[in-house]
Coordinates of C-alpha atoms and ligand atoms in Angstrom, one line a residue:
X11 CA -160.1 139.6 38.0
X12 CA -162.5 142.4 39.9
X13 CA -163.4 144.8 36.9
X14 CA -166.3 146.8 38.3
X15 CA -166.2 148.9 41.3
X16 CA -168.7 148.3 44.5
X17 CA -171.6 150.3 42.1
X18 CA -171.2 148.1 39.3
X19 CA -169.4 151.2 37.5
X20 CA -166.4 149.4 34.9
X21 CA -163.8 149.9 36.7
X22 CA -161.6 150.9 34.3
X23 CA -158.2 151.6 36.0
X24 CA -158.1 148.5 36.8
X25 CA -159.1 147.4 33.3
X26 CA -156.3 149.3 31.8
X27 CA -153.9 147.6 33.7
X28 CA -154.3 144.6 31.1
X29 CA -153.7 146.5 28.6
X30 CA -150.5 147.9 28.8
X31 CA -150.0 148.4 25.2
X32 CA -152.5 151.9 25.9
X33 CA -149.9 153.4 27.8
X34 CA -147.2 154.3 25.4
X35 CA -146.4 157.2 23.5
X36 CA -146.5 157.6 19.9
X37 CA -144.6 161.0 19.0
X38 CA -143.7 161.5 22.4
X39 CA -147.6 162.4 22.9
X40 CA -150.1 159.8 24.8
X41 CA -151.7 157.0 22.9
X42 CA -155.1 157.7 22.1
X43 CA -156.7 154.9 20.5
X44 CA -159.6 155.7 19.1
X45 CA -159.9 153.1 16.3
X46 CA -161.7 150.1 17.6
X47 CA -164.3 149.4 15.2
X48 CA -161.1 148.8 13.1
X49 CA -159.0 146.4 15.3
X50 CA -159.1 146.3 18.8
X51 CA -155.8 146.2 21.0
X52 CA -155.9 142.8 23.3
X53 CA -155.2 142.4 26.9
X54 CA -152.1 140.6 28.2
X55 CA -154.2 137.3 29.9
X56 CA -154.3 136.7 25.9
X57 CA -150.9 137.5 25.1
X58 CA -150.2 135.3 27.5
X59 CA -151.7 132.5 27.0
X60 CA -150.9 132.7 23.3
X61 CA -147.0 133.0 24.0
X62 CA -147.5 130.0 26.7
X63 CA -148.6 128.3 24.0
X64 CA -145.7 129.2 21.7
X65 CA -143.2 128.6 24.1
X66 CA -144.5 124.8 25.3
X67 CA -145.3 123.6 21.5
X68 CA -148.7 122.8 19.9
X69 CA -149.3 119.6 18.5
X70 CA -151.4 119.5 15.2
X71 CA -154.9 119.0 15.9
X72 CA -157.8 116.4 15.2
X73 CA -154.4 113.8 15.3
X74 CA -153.8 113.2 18.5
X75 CA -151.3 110.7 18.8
X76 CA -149.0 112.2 21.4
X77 CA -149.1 114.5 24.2
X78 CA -148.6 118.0 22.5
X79 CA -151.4 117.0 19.3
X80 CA -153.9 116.2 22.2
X81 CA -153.1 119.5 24.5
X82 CA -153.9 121.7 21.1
X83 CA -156.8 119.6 20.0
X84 CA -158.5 120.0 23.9
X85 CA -157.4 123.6 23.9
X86 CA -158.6 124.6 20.6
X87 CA -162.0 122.5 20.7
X88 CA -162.6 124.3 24.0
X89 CA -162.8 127.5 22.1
X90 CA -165.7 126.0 19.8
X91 CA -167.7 125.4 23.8
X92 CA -166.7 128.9 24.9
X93 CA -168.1 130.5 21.8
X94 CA -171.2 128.4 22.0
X95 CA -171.6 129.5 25.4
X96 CA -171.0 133.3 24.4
X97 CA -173.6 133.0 21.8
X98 CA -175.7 130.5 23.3
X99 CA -175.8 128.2 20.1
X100 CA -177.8 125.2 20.7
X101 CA -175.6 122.4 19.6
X102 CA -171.2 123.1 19.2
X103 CA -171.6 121.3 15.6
X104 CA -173.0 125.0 14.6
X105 CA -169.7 127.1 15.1
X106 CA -167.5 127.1 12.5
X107 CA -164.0 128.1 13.3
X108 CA -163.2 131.0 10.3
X109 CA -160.4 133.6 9.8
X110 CA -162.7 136.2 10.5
X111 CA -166.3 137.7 8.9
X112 CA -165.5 138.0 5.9
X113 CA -164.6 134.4 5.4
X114 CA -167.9 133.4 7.0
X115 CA -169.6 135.4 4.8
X116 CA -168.0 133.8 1.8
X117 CA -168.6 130.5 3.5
X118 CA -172.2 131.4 3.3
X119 CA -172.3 132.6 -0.2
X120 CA -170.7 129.7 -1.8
X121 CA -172.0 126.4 0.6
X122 CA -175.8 127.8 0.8
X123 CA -175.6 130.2 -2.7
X124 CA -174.3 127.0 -4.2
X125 CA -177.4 124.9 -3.2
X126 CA -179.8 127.4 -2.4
X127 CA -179.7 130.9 -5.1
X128 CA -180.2 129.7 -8.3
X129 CA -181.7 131.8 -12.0
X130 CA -183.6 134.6 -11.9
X131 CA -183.2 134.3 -7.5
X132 CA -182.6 137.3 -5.4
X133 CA -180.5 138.3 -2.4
X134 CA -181.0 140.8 0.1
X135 CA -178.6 142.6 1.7
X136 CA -178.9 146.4 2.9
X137 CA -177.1 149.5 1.5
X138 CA -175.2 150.0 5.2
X139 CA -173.0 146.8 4.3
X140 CA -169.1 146.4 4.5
X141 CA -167.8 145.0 1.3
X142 CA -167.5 142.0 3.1
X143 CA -171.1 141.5 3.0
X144 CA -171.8 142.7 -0.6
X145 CA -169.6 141.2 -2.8
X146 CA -169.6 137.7 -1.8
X147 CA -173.5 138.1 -2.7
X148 CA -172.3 139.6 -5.8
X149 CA -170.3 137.5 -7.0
X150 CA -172.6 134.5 -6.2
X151 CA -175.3 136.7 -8.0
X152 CA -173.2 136.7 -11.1
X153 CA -172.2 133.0 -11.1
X154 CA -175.6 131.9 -10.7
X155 CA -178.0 134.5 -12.7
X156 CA -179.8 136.0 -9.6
X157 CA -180.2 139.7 -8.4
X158 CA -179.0 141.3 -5.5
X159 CA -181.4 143.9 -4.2
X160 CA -181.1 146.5 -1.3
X161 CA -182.6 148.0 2.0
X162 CA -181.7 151.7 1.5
X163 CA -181.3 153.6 4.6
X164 CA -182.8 157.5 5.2
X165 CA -180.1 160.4 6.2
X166 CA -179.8 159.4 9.3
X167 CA -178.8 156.4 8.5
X168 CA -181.8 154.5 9.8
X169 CA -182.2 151.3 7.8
X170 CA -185.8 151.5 6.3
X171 CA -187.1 148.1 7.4
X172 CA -190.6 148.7 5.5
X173 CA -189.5 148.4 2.2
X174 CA -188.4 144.7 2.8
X175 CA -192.0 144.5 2.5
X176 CA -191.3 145.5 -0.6
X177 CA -188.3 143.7 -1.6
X178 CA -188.8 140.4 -0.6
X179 CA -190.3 138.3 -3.4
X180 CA -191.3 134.1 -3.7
X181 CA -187.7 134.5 -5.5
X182 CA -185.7 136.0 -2.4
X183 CA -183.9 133.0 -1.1
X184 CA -181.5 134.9 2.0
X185 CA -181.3 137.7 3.6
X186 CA -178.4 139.5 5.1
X187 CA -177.4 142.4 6.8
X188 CA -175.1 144.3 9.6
X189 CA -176.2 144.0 12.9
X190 CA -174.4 147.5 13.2
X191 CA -173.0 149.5 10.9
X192 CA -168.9 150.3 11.0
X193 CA -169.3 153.6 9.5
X194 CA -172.6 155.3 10.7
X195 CA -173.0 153.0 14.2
X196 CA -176.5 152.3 13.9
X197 CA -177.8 149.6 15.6
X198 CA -180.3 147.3 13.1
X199 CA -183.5 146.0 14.3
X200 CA -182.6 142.6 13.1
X201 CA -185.3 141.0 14.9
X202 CA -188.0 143.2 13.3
X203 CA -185.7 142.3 10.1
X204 CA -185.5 138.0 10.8
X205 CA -189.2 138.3 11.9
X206 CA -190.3 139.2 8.2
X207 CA -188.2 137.3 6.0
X208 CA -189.5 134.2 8.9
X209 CA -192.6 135.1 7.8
X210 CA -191.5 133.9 4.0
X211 CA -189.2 130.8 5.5
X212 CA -186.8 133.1 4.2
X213 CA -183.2 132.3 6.3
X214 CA -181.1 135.6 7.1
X215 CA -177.5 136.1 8.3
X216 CA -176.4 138.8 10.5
X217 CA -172.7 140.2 10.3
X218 CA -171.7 140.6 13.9
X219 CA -168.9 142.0 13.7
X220 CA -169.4 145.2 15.0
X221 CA -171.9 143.8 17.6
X222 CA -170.5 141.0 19.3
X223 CA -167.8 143.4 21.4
X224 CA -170.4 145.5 22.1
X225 CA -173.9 143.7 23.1
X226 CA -174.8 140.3 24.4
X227 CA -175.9 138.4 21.2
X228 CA -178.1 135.0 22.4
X229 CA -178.4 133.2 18.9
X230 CA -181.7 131.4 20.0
X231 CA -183.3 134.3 21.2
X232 CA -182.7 136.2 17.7
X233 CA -183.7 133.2 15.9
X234 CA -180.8 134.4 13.3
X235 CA -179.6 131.3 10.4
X236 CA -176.3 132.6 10.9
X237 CA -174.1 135.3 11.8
X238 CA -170.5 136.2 11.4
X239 CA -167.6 137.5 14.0
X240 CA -163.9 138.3 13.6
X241 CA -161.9 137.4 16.8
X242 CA -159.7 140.8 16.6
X243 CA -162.7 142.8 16.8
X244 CA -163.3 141.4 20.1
X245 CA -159.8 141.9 21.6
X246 CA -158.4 138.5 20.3
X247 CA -155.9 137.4 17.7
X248 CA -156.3 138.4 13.8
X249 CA -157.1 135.5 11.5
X250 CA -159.5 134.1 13.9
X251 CA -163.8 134.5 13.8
X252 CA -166.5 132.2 13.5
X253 CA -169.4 131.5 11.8
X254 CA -172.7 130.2 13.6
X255 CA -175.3 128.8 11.4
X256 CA -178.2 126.5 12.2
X257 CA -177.5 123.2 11.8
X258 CA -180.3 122.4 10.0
X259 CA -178.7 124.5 7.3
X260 CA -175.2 123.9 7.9
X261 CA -175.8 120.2 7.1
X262 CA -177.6 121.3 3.6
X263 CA -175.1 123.4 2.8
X264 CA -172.0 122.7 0.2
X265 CA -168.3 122.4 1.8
X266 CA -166.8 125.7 1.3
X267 CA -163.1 124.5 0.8
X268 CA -161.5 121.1 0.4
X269 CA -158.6 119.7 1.8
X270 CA -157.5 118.1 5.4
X271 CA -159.8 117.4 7.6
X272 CA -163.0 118.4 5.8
X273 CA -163.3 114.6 4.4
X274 CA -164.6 111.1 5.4
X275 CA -162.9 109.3 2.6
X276 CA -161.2 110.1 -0.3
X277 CA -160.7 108.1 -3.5
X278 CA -160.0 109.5 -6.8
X279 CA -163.9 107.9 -8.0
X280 CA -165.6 110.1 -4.9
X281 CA -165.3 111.9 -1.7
X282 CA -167.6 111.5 1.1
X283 CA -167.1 114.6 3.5
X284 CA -166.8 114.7 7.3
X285 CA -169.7 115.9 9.5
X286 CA -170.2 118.9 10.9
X287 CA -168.3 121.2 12.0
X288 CA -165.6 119.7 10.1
X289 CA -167.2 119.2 7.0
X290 CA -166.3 123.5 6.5
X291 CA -162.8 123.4 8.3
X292 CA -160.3 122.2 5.9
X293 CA -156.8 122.7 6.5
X294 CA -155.3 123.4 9.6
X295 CA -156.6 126.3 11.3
X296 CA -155.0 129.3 13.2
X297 CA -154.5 126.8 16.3
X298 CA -153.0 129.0 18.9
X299 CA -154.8 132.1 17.7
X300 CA -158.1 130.0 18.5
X301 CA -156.7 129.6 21.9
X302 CA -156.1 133.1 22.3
X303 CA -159.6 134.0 20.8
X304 CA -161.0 131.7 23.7
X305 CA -159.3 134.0 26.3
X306 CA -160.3 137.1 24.8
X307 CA -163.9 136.2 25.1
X308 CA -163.5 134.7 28.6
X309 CA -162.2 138.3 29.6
X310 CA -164.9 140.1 27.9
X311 CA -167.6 137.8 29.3
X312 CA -166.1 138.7 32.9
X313 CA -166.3 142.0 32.6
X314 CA -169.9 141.5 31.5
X315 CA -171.2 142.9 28.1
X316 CA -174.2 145.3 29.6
X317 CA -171.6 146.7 31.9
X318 CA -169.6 147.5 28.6
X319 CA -172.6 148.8 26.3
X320 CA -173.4 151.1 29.4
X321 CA -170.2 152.3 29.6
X322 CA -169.1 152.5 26.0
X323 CA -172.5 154.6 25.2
X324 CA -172.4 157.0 27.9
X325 CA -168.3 157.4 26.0
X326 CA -170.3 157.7 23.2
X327 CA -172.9 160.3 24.3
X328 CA -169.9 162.4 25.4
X329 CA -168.0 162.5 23.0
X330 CA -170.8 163.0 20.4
X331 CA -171.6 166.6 22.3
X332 CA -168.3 167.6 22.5
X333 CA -167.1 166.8 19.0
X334 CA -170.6 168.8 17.7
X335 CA -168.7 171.6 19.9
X336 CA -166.1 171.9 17.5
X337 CA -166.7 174.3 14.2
X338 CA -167.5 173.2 11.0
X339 CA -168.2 169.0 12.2
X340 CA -170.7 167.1 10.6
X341 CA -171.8 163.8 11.8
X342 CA -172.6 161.3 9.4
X343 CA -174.5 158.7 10.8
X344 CA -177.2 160.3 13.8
X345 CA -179.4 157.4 14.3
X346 CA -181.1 157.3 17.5
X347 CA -179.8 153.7 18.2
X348 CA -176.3 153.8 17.6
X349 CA -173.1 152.5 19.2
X350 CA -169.7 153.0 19.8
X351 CA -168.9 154.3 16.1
X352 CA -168.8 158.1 15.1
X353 CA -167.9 159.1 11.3
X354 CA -167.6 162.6 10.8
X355 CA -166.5 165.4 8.1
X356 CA -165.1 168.9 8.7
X357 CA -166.2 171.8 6.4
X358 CA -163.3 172.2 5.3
X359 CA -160.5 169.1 6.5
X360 CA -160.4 166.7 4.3
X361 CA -160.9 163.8 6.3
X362 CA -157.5 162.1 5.2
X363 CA -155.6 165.3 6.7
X364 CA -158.0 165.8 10.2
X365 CA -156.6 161.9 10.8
X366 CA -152.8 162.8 9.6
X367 CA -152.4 165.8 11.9
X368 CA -154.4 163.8 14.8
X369 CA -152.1 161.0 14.4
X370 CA -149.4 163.1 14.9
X371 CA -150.7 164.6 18.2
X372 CA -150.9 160.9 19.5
X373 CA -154.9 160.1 18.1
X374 CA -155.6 157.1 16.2
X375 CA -158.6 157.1 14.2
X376 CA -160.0 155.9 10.9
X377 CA -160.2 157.8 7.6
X378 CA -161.6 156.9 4.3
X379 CA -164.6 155.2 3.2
X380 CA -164.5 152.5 5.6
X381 CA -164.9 149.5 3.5
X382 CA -168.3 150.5 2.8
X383 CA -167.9 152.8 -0.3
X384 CA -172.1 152.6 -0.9
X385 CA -172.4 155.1 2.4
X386 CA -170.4 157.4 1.0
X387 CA -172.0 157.8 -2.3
X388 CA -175.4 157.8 -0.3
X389 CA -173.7 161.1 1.0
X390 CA -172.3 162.2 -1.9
X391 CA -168.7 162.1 0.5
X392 CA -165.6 161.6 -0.8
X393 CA -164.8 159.1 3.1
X394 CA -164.7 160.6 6.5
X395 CA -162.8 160.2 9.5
X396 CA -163.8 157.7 12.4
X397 CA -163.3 157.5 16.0
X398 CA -165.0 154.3 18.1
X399 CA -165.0 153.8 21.6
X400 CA -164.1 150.8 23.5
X401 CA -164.6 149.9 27.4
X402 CA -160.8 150.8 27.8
X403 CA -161.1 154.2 26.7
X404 CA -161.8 156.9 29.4
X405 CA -163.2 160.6 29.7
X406 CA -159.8 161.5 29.2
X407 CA -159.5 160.0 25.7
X408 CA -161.9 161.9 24.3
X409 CA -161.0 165.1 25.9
X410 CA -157.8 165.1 24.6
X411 CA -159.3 163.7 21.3
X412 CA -161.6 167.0 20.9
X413 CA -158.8 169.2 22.2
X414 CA -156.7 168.0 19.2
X415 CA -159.7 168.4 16.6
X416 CA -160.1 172.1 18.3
X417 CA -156.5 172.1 17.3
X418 CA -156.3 171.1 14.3
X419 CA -159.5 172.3 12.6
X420 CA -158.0 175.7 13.7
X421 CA -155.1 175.4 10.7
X422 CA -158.0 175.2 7.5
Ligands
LIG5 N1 -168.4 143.6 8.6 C1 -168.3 144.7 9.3 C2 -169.5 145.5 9.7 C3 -167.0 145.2 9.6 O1 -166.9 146.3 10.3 C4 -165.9 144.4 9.2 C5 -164.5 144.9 9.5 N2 -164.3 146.3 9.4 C6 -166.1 143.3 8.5 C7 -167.4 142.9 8.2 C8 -165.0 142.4 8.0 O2 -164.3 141.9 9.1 P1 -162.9 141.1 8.9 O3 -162.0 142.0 8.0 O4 -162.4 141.0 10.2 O5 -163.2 139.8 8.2

């Protein structure tokens, strides 16, 4: 696999080559897909290993008493070493195999609200957040008596880190907040952000999953308690993600679900419960899309993430000046550190009818409020539309994206 050219440049030609889904028509226009930061498209090395694995049989796992049970249980724990690797965990014991971000998040909220947040306790999480990361707090908040309090953010969508000074109380018991944003891009100075709460033994979990496609993540180095992923985010199956947390917490921490697997020994008197990382996967998992997730990142990690966060914020850069070139466009979200995410509004457009007319010139983007409905009341916006880069979109891309806005802004 050669992916960069003799000056280090992506090469991405060659890169669009394994994804041959890109080159279709939708319409009878060219696919412009421009709505990464919502799924990502995957390249054929993990199509092909998942069908492989569809068309030889899988075994279940953890049960290996005969060939195919022992080929899935190797294949799939292998995935647990090659995210440890990718995020440089200390020990494997601290991934957790989950369907995606939100359910580590939930994982979170429950095992460590459960044993952790208790009366008159408080949560912190910031006013950037995707659902996903506000209402498991919530709801723990409301089982359990405690208060959920927020980091706002200014109008550019900075996150104002100072007032955790403020915020953070002998009662604040976790912490936890987007590494970046899906709807305004900004990139979070979580370490500034872990350094304080540190400061109060105060753990905090960073949601990842706009980050890890996007910029190398060492898990030591940020000195993070956990932090969430979804595997489709990061060009691998859906249903697949992880959770890292440190295992000094992770073995504190209450089983999330019970079931399979999850258990030492169960008698209807008591239940002693399997060790880690077991104790938190009951059930059995999405096998093969594992497998597949273990491909995607070993692509990804080939191609190298620096060379991709160069690449996907000079895209960025671009595209930012020449969508500000079209009348009436309003960015919302003009952080100096951002990546690979730009939300807009038009004057006039509603956002719902920019991305109905795009589609039908051949450009997928986002519209709406993103998951993250506390962004657009801080704008007083009804949603917006969303286009976000990836390493396999090209110059091209966005100049036929802006040709199409030119287009259809022309028609309001
Ligand atoms: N957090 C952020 C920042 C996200 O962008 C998303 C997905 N849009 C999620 C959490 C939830 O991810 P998933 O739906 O894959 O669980």
């Amino acid at each position: 696999m050669i992916h960069c050219t003799e000056d280090m440049a992506l090469d991405i030609q060659t890169i669009r080559k394994d994804f041959p889904v890109l080159d279709q028509k939708v319409y009878n226009k060219p696919l412009v897909y421009l709505d990464n930061a919502a799924t990502t498209q995957r390249p054929i090395q993990v199509e092909e290993v998942v069908s492989q694995y569809y068309h030889n049989g899988t075994g279940n796992i953890h049960r290996a008493s005969h060939f195919l049970s022992d080929k899935s249980t190797m294949a799939f724990e292998n995935c647990r070493d090659i995210i440890q690797n990718f995020l440089n965990a200390k020990h494997r014991e601290e991934i957790i195999f989950t369907k995606g971000t939100t359910e580590a998040i939930n994982l979170v909220a429950q095992g460590f609200g459960e044993v952790f947040v208790g009366e008159g306790d408080e949560v912190i999480v910031s006013e950037m957040e995707h659902h996903s990361n506000i209402v498991p707090w919530q709801l723990l908040c409301d089982r359990n008596n405690a208060t959920l309090k927020v980091i706002p953010f200014d109008d550019n969508g900075v996150l104002m880190v100072d007032k955790l000074d403020e915020l953070i109380t002998e009662k604040t018991k976790i912490i936890s907040v987007t590494y970046i944003s899906n709807v305004l891009g900004t990139i979070n100075p979580v370490r500034e952000i872990i350094a304080k709460a540190h400061q109060h033994s105060i753990p905090v979990m960073i949601d990842a999953a706009q980050a890890v496609q996007h910029t190398p993540i060492d898990v030591q180095e940020l000195d993070c308690d956990f932090l969430a992923f979804s595997g489709h985010k990061i060009y691998g199956p859906t249903g697949t993600g992880a959770l890292y947390g440190k295992k000094e917490w992770l073995e504190k921490m209450k089983p999330y679900q019970g079931g399979g697997e999850m258990i030492e020994r169960v008698s209807f008197k008591e239940t002693s419960f399997n060790q880690l990382p077991y104790k938190f996967e009951a059930g059995t998992p999405n096998i093969i899309g594992f497998i597949g997730l273990a491909e995607a990142i070993k692509y990804v990690t080939a191609i190298g993430l620096e060379a991709i966060a160069a690449y996907e914020e000079e895209l960025l850069h671009y595209a930012t000046s020449e969508l500000l070139k079209v009348d009436g466009i309003r960015i919302i979200g003009t952080s100096p550190n951002k990546s690979s995410v730009i939300s807009f509004i038009h004057e006039k457009a509603h956002h719902y009818d920019l991305g109905m007319l795009l589609d039908k010139l051949g450009i997928a983007i986002r519209t709406g409020r993103h998951c993250a409905d506390p962004i657009a009341d801080h704008f007083d916006i009804s949603g917006s539309a969303r286009a976000s880069v990836s390493f396999y979109n090209t110059k091209e891309d966005i100049d036929l994206f802006i040709a199409a806005m030119k287009r259809v802004v022309q028609m309001f």
